[in-house]
Tab-separated table of C-alpha atoms and ligand atoms in Angstrom:
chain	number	residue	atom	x	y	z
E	1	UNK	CA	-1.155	13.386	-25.608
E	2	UNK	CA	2.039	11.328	-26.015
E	3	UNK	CA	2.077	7.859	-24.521
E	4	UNK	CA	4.828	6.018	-23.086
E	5	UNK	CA	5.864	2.840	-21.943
E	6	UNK	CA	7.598	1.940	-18.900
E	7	UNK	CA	9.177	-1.390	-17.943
E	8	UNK	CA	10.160	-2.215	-14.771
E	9	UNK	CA	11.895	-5.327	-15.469
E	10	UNK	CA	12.807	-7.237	-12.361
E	11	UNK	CA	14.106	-10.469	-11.239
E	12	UNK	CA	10.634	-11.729	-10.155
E	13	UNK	CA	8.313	-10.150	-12.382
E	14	UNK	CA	8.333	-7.394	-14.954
E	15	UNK	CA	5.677	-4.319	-14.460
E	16	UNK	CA	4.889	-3.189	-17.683
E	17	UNK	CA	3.052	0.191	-18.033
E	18	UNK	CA	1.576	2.913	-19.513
E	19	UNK	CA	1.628	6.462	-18.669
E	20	UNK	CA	2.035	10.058	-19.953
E	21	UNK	CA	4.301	12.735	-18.889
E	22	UNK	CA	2.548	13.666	-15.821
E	23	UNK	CA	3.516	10.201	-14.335
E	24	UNK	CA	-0.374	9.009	-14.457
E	25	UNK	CA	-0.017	5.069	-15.315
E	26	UNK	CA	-2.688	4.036	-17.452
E	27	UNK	CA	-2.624	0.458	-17.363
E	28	UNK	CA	-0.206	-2.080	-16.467
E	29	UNK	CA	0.380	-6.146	-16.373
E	30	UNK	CA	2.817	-7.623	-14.244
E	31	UNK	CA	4.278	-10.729	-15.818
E	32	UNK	CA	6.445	-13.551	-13.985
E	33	UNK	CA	10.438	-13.296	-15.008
E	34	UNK	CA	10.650	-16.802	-16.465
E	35	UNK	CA	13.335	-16.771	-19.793
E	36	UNK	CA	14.183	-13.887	-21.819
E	37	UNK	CA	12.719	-15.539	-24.631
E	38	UNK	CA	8.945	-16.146	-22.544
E	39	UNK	CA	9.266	-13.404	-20.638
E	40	UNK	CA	10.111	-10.865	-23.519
E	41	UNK	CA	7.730	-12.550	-26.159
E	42	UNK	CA	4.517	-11.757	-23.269
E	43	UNK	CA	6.052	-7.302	-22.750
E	44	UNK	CA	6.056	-7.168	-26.802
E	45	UNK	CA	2.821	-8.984	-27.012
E	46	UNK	CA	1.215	-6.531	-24.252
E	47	UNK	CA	2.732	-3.452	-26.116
E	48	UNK	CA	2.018	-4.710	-29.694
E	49	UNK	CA	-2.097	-4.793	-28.397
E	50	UNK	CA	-1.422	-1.483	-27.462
E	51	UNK	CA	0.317	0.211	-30.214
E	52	UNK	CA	-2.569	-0.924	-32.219
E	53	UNK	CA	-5.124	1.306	-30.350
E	54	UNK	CA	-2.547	4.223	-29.712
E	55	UNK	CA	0.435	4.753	-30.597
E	56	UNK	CA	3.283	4.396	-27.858
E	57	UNK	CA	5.931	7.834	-28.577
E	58	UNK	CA	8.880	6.083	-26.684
E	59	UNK	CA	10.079	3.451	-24.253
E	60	UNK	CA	11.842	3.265	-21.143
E	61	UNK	CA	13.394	0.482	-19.203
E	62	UNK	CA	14.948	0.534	-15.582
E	63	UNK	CA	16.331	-3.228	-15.390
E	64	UNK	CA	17.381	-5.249	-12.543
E	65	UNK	CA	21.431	-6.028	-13.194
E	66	UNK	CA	24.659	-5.213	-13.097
E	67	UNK	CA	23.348	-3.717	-16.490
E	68	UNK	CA	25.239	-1.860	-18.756
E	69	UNK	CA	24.082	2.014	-19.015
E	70	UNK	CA	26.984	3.298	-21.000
E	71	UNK	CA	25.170	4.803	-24.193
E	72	UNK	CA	29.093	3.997	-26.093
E	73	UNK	CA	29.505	0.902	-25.214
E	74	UNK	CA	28.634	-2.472	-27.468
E	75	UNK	CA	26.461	-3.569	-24.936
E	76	UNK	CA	24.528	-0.625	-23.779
E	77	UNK	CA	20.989	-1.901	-22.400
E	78	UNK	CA	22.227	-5.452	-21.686
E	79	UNK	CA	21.675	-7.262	-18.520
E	80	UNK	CA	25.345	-8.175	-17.648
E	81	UNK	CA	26.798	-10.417	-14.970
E	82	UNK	CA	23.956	-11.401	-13.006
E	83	UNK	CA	23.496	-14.754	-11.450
E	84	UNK	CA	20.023	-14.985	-13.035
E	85	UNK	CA	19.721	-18.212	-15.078
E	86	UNK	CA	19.166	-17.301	-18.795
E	87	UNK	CA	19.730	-13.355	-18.295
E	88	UNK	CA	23.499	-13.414	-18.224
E	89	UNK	CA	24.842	-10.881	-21.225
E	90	UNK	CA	20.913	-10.250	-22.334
E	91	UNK	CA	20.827	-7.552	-24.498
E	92	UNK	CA	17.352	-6.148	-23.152
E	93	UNK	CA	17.136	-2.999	-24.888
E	94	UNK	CA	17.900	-4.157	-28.180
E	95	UNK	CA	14.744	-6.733	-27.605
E	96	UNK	CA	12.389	-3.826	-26.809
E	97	UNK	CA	14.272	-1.556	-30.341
E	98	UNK	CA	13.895	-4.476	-32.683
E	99	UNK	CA	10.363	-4.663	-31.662
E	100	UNK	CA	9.393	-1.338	-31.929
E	101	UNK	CA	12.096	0.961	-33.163
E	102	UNK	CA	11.238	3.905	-31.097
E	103	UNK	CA	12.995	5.982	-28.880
E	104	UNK	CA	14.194	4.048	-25.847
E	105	UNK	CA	15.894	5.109	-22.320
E	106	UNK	CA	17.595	2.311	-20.352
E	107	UNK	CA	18.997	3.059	-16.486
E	108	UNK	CA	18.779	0.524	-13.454
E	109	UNK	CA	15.767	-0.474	-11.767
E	110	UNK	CA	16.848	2.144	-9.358
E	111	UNK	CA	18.187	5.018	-10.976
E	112	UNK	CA	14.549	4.976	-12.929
E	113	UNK	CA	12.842	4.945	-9.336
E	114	UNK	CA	14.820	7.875	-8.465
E	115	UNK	CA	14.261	9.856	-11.649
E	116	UNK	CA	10.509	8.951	-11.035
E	117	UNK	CA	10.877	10.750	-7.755
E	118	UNK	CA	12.900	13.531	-8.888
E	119	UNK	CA	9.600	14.640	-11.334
E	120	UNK	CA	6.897	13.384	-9.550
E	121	UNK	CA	7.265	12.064	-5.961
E	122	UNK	CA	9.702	13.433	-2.833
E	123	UNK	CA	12.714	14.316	-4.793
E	124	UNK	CA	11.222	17.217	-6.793
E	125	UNK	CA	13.421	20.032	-6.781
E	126	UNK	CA	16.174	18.705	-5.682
E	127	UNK	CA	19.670	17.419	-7.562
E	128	UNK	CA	21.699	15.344	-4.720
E	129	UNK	CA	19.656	12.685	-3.784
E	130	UNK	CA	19.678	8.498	-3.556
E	131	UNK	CA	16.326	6.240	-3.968
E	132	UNK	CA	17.230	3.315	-1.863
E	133	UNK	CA	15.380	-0.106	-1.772
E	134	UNK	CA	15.344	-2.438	0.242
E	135	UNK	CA	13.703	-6.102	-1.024
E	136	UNK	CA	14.845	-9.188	-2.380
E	137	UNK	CA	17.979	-6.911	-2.447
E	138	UNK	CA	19.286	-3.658	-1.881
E	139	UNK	CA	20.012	-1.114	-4.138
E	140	UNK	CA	20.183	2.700	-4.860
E	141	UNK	CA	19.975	5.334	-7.448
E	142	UNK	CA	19.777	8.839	-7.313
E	143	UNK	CA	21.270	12.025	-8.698
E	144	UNK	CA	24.505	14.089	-7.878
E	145	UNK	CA	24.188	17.766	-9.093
E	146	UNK	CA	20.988	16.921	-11.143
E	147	UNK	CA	22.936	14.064	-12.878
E	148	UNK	CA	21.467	10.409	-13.081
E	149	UNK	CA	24.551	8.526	-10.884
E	150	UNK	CA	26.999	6.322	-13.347
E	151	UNK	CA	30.292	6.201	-12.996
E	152	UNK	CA	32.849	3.624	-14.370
E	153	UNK	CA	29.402	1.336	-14.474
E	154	UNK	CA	27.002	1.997	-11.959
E	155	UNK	CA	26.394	2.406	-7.988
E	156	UNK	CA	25.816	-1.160	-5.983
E	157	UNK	CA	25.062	0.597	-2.860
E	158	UNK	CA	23.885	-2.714	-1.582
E	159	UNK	CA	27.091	-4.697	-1.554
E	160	UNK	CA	28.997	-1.721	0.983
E	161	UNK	CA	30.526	-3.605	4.197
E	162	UNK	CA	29.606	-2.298	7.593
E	163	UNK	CA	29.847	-3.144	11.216
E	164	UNK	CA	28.998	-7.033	11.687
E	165	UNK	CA	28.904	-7.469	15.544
E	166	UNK	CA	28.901	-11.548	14.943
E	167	UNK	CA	28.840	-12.818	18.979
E	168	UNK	CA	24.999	-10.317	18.920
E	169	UNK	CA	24.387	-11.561	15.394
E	170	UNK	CA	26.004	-14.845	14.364
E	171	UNK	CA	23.709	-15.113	10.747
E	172	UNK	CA	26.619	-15.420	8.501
E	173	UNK	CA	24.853	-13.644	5.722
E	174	UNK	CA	23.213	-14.775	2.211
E	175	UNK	CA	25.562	-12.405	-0.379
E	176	UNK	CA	26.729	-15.426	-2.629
E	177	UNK	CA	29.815	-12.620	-3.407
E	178	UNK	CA	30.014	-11.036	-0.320
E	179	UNK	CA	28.520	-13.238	2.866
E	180	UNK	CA	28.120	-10.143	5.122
E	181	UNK	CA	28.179	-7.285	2.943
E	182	UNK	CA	24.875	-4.554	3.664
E	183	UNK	CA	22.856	-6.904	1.395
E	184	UNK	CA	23.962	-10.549	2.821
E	185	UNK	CA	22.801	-9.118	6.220
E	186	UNK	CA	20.142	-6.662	5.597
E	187	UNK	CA	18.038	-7.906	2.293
E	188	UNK	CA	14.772	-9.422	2.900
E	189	UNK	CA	15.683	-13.186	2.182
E	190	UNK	CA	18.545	-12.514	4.989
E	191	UNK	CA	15.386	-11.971	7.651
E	192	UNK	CA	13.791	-14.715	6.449
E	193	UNK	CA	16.503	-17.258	6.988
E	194	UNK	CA	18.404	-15.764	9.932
E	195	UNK	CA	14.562	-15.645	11.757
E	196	UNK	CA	13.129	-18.762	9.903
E	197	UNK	CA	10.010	-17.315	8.756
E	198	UNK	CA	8.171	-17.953	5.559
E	199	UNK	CA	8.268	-13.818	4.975
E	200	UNK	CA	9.837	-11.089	6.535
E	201	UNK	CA	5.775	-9.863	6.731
E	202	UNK	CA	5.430	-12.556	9.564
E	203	UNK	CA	7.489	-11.009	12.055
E	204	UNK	CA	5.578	-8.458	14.297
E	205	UNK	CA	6.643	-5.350	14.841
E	206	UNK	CA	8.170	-5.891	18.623
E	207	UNK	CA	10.093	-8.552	17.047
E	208	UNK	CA	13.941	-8.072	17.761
E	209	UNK	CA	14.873	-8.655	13.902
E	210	UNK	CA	13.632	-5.013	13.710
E	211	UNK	CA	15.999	-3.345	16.316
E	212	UNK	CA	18.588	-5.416	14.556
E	213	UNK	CA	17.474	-4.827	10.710
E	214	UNK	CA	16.946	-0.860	11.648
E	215	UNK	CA	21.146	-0.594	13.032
E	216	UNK	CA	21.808	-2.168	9.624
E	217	UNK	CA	19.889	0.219	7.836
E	218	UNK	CA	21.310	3.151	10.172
E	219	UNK	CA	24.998	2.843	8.955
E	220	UNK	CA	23.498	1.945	5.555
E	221	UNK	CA	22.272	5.745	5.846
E	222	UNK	CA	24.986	7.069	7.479
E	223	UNK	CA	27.827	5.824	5.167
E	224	UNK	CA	25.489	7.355	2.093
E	225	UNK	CA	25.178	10.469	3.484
E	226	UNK	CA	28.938	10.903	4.557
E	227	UNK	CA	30.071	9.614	1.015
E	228	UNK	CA	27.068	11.673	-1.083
E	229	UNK	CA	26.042	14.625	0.676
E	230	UNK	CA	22.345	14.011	-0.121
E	231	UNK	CA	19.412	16.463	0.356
E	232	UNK	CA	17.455	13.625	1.032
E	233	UNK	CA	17.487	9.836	1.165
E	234	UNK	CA	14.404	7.941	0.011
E	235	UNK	CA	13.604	4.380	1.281
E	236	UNK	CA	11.255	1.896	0.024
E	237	UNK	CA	10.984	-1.532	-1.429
E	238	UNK	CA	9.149	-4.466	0.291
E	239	UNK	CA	11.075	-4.833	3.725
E	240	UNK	CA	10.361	-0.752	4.449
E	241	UNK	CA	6.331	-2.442	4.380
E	242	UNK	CA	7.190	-2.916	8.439
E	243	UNK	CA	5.727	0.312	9.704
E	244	UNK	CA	8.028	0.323	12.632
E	245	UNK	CA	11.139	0.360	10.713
E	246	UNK	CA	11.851	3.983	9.478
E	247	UNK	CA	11.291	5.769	12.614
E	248	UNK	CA	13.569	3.078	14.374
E	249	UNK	CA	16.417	4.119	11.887
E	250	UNK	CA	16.270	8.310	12.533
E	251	UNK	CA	17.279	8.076	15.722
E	252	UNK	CA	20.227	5.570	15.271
E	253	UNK	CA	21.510	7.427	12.093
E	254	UNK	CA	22.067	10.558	14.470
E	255	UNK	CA	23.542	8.865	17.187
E	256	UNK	CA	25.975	7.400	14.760
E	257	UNK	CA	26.716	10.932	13.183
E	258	UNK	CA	27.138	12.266	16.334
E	259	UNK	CA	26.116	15.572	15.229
E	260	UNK	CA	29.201	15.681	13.042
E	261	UNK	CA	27.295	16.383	10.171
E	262	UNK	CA	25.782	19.400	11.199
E	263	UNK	CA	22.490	20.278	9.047
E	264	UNK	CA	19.380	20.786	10.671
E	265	UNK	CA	18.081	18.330	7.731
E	266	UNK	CA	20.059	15.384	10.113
E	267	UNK	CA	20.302	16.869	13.209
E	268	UNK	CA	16.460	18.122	13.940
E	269	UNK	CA	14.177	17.174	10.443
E	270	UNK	CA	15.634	13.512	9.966
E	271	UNK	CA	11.996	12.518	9.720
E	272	UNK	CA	11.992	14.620	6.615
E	273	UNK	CA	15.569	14.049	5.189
E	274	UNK	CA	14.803	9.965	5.416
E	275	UNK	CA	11.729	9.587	3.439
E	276	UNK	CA	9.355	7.089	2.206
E	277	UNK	CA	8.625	7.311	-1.273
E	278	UNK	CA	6.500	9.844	-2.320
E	279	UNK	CA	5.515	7.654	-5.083
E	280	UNK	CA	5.263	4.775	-2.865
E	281	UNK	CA	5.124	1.518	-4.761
E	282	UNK	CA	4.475	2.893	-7.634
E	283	UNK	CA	8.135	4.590	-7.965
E	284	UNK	CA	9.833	2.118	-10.372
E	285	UNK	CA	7.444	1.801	-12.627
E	286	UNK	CA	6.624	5.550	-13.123
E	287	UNK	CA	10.732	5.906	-13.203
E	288	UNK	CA	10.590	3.555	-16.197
E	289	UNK	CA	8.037	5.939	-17.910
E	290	UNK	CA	10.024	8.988	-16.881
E	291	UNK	CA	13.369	7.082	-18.777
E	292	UNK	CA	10.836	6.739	-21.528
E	293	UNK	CA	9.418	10.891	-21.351
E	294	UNK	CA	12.874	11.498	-20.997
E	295	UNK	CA	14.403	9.655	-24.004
E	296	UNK	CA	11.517	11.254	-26.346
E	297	UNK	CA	12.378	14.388	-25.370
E	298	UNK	CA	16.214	13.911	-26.089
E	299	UNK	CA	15.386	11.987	-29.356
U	1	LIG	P1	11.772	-6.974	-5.040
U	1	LIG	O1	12.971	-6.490	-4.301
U	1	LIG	O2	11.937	-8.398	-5.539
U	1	LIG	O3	11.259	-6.031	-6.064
U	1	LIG	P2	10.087	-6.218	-2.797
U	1	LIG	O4	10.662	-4.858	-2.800
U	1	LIG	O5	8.601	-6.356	-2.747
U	1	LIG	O6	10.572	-7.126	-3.986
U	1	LIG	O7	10.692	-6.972	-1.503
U	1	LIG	C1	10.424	-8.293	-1.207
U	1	LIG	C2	10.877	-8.579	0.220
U	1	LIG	O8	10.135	-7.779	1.130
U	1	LIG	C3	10.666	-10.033	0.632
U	1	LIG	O9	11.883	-10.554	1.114
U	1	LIG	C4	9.612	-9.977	1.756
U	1	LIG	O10	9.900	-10.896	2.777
U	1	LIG	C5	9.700	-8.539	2.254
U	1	LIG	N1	8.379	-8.029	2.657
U	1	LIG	C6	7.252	-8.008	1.926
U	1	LIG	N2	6.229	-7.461	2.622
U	1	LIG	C7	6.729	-7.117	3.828
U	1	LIG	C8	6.175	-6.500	5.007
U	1	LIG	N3	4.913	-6.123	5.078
U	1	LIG	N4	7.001	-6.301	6.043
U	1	LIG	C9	8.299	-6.668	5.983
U	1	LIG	N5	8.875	-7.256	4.925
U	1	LIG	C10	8.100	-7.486	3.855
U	2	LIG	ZN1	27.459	-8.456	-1.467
């Protein structure tokens, strides 16, 4: 059976896994995101161990960014223009070749979730889709006529502008770019400092910043859906933990639409158009060993 590795690399802490081409993880460490030189020196040491027992057939990464996914370009695989002390211009990738020379598949964080749906979790079948998360930030991925979504670089769903009503909510927002973009009002660390909580996992569920986080989230959804035409919209990532949250957003998405996009998938099934993972947490890191099933096979 061949064995992969998958790296969810993240600005907090890198999941590193392995799996085989059904999507069944093996074993996996999490590890904090310190340096590149710490952090990177701990993945090869946990893959090295392994190698030695049995041998790893490729690798795949799905990075936290702006990254670079263009296969031509100098700095395919690198960790670009993020604020992240240390990670700026990190040529990530090339870290995980030198180390190992095997085959390797690189996307972001998100498009890897979403290509870990499309084979294993809520996407199968389909080839218009978006993974969405929302966390420490927000970001999606997905697929537009069964092709991974790049473009000039790649989609920052998170940073879109919508409606900021600021006399009902006066939070000026925590984008350092952006102030009030999607992510400045939306993101997890935007609850916590607009409510003044520790976590966003201490407000209850009848607490306001739901009603308010779930309009957010409804034009998030609506705006995707009137620029992509998805079959389905996935949502996950640490805020999405508040049960009350999703079913708050179906009903506010089709008020917005106003029945103008008229699908039954919106109109009557939204409960099954806006998913949860099918994956559920574990949709990263078995994206970053579909990247890695995916470059083998393309090798
Ligand atoms: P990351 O985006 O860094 O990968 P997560 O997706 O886990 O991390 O999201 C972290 C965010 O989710 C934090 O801002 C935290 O406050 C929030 N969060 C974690 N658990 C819950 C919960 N049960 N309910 C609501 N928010 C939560
Ligand atoms: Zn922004």
């Amino acid at each position: 059976m061949d064995i992969f590795a998958g790296i969810e690399a993240g600005g907090t802490k890198f999941v590193c896994a392995v799996g085989d081409a059904t999507g069944k993880v093996h074993e996996q460490i999490t590890i904090p995101t310190t340096t590149p030189e710490e952090t990177m020196a701990r993945v090869i040491e946990f893959y090295d161990n392994i190698n030695k027992k049995k041998k790893l057939s490729a690798f795949g990464v799905g990075s936290f960014g702006p990254v670079d996914p263009n296969p031509n370009s100098p700095t395919y695989g690198y960790i670009t223009s993020t604020p992240k002390p240390g990670w700026t211009d990190f040529d990530i990738l090339g870290t995980i070749k030198k180390a190992f020379n095997l085959p390797t598949g690189f996307d972001t964080d998100v498009n890897g979730a979403a290509l870990g749906e499309y084979k294993w979790g809520a996407a199968k079948g389909l080839d218009t889709f978006l993974y969405v998360t929302v966390g420490t930030g927000i970001g999606a991925g997905g697929m537009a006529g069964g092709k991974m979504l790049h473009g000039l670089i790649h989609p920052e769903m998170g940073h879109i502008f919508i409606p900021h009503d600021k006399e009902k909510d006066p939070f000026p927002g925590v984008c350092p770019y952006h102030g009030d973009c999607l992510e400045g009002l939306a993101t997890g660390p935007s609850i916590i400092k607009r409510w003044g909580v520790k976590s966003a996992l201490d407000l209850p569920a009848d607490h306001q910043a739901w009603d308010l986080e779930a309009s957010y989230l409804a034009y998030m959804v609506a705006n995707y859906i009137c620029c992509l035409s998805p079959q389905k919209i996935i949502i996950g990532g640490g805020v999405m933990k508040q049960k009350s949250l999703l079913g708050k957003i179906h009903p506010r998405v089709q008020k917005l639409l106003n029945g103008y996009i008229n699908n039954k998938a919106i109109t009557e099934n939204i409960e099954s158009f806006l998913v949860s993972p099918g994956l559920d947490q574990n949709a990263g890191i078995c994206g970053a060993i579909a990247l890695a099933e995916k470059a083998y096979q393309d090798r």
